[in-house]
Amino acid sequence: MQDKELYQVILGLESPWSVSEVELDIALGEIRIHVGHPRGTKFGCPECERQLPCYDHAETRSWRHLDSCQFKTLLVARPPRVNCPEHGVKTVSVPWAEKSSRFTILFERLAIDVLLATQTVKGAMGILRTSWDETWYFLQRAVRRGRDRKEAKPLPRIGIDEKAFAKGHDYLTLLYDLDASTVEAISDGHDTESGIACFSQLSPEQIASVEAVAMDMSPAYVKAAKQTIPLAEEKIVHDRFHVMQLATNAVDKVRRGEHRKLMLEDDNRLAKTKYLWLTSEENLSEKQEAQFAEVLTLKLETGKAWAYKETLRELWNHEDVASATAYFKDWYQRVIHTRLEPLKKVARTIRERLQNVVSYCTHKITNGVAEGLNSKIMSIKRRVGGFRNRENFKTAIFFHCGGLDLYPR
Ligand SMILES: [Zn+2]
């Protein structure tokens, strides 16, 4: 078999296209496959598909294709132009590449597979032998393609959360589909405007389909939801993990204050216990458990605060809103009569937003999905070796977490 015929088969070229020449450049490590068509071939106008004779040819172009035996392989052709009576002179589209791409469809598919497998742009660059910009180009095109194709399906359960970027000085707001575990929208910042910008990326039908929204207790997203989602007040569910985080932080504050006081009397019983109090009872290791039981018998304020925190956890085990509300009111009464100021502050915060904390009983949602995706995003970010800009970061989030159909066809 001649090398021309071989490449014809390998490339899967279809009529009218055929291989006219195969050029091997040993010095460059490149194979250049020249592709052409017979005289008199008709081509479709790219706008209206009308079949027209070849008018002339555009400049010679090349497309990077899959390597042949480690040689970089390029498809070389002069794309024909047609003169459409309706659309004027137009360059026809070639079957092996998407419009304006410098890579064949097969190469782009490979690039997407490699990026998904390595999860790092640098790793993919090494395997594909592409530049930084070229590699990001695959991600960007794949995400644009996937987002254009994505249908606006109903989103009954969504979550909104902030994501720190660039060492925590810069934030993005992410909107999740809690059922599909995908990122549906991203906006800059983490204020009310950011929330509105995220919700507004949903279609009016999607907005109308929202039954429940998980979020932290920050007023920004509450406000944003109220301004964009009808009857938001009944749909907001403050994420239980965020609420428990507030309580855990309060226990730590109590411990620090008490430890400081004890140290003044040379009492260091609370030294090195920070992580004991941060862990929930069921997650303590055996060794910690023994240590913990001992600390609890000391009748310290920190122990009391911890016990209140642990009983708060029960709030999410109630079947209905009424019993959860009653449980909280009882908990509140007990906490508010202590001298545990940080915990009292948390109790007041929850009371203010209680309706949207106990709404968990109705909707049973949390932003756990968001936390899972966040750790995925953070590991992608670490392995990519830093995103050079915010737009790249967004692109990578959609690429890996958008649930998109990324491949060219
Ligand atoms: Zn036309």
Coordinates of C-alpha atoms in Angstrom, one line a residue, residues 7 43 100 107 250 295 335 348:
Y7 CA -3.1 7.9 5.2
F43 CA -19.1 22.4 -2.3
S100 CA -11.3 28.3 12.9
F107 CA -6.9 15.7 17.9
A250 CA -18.1 29.5 68.9
V295 CA -11.3 16.7 79.8
V335 CA -28.0 28.4 75.9
R348 CA -29.4 34.5 68.2

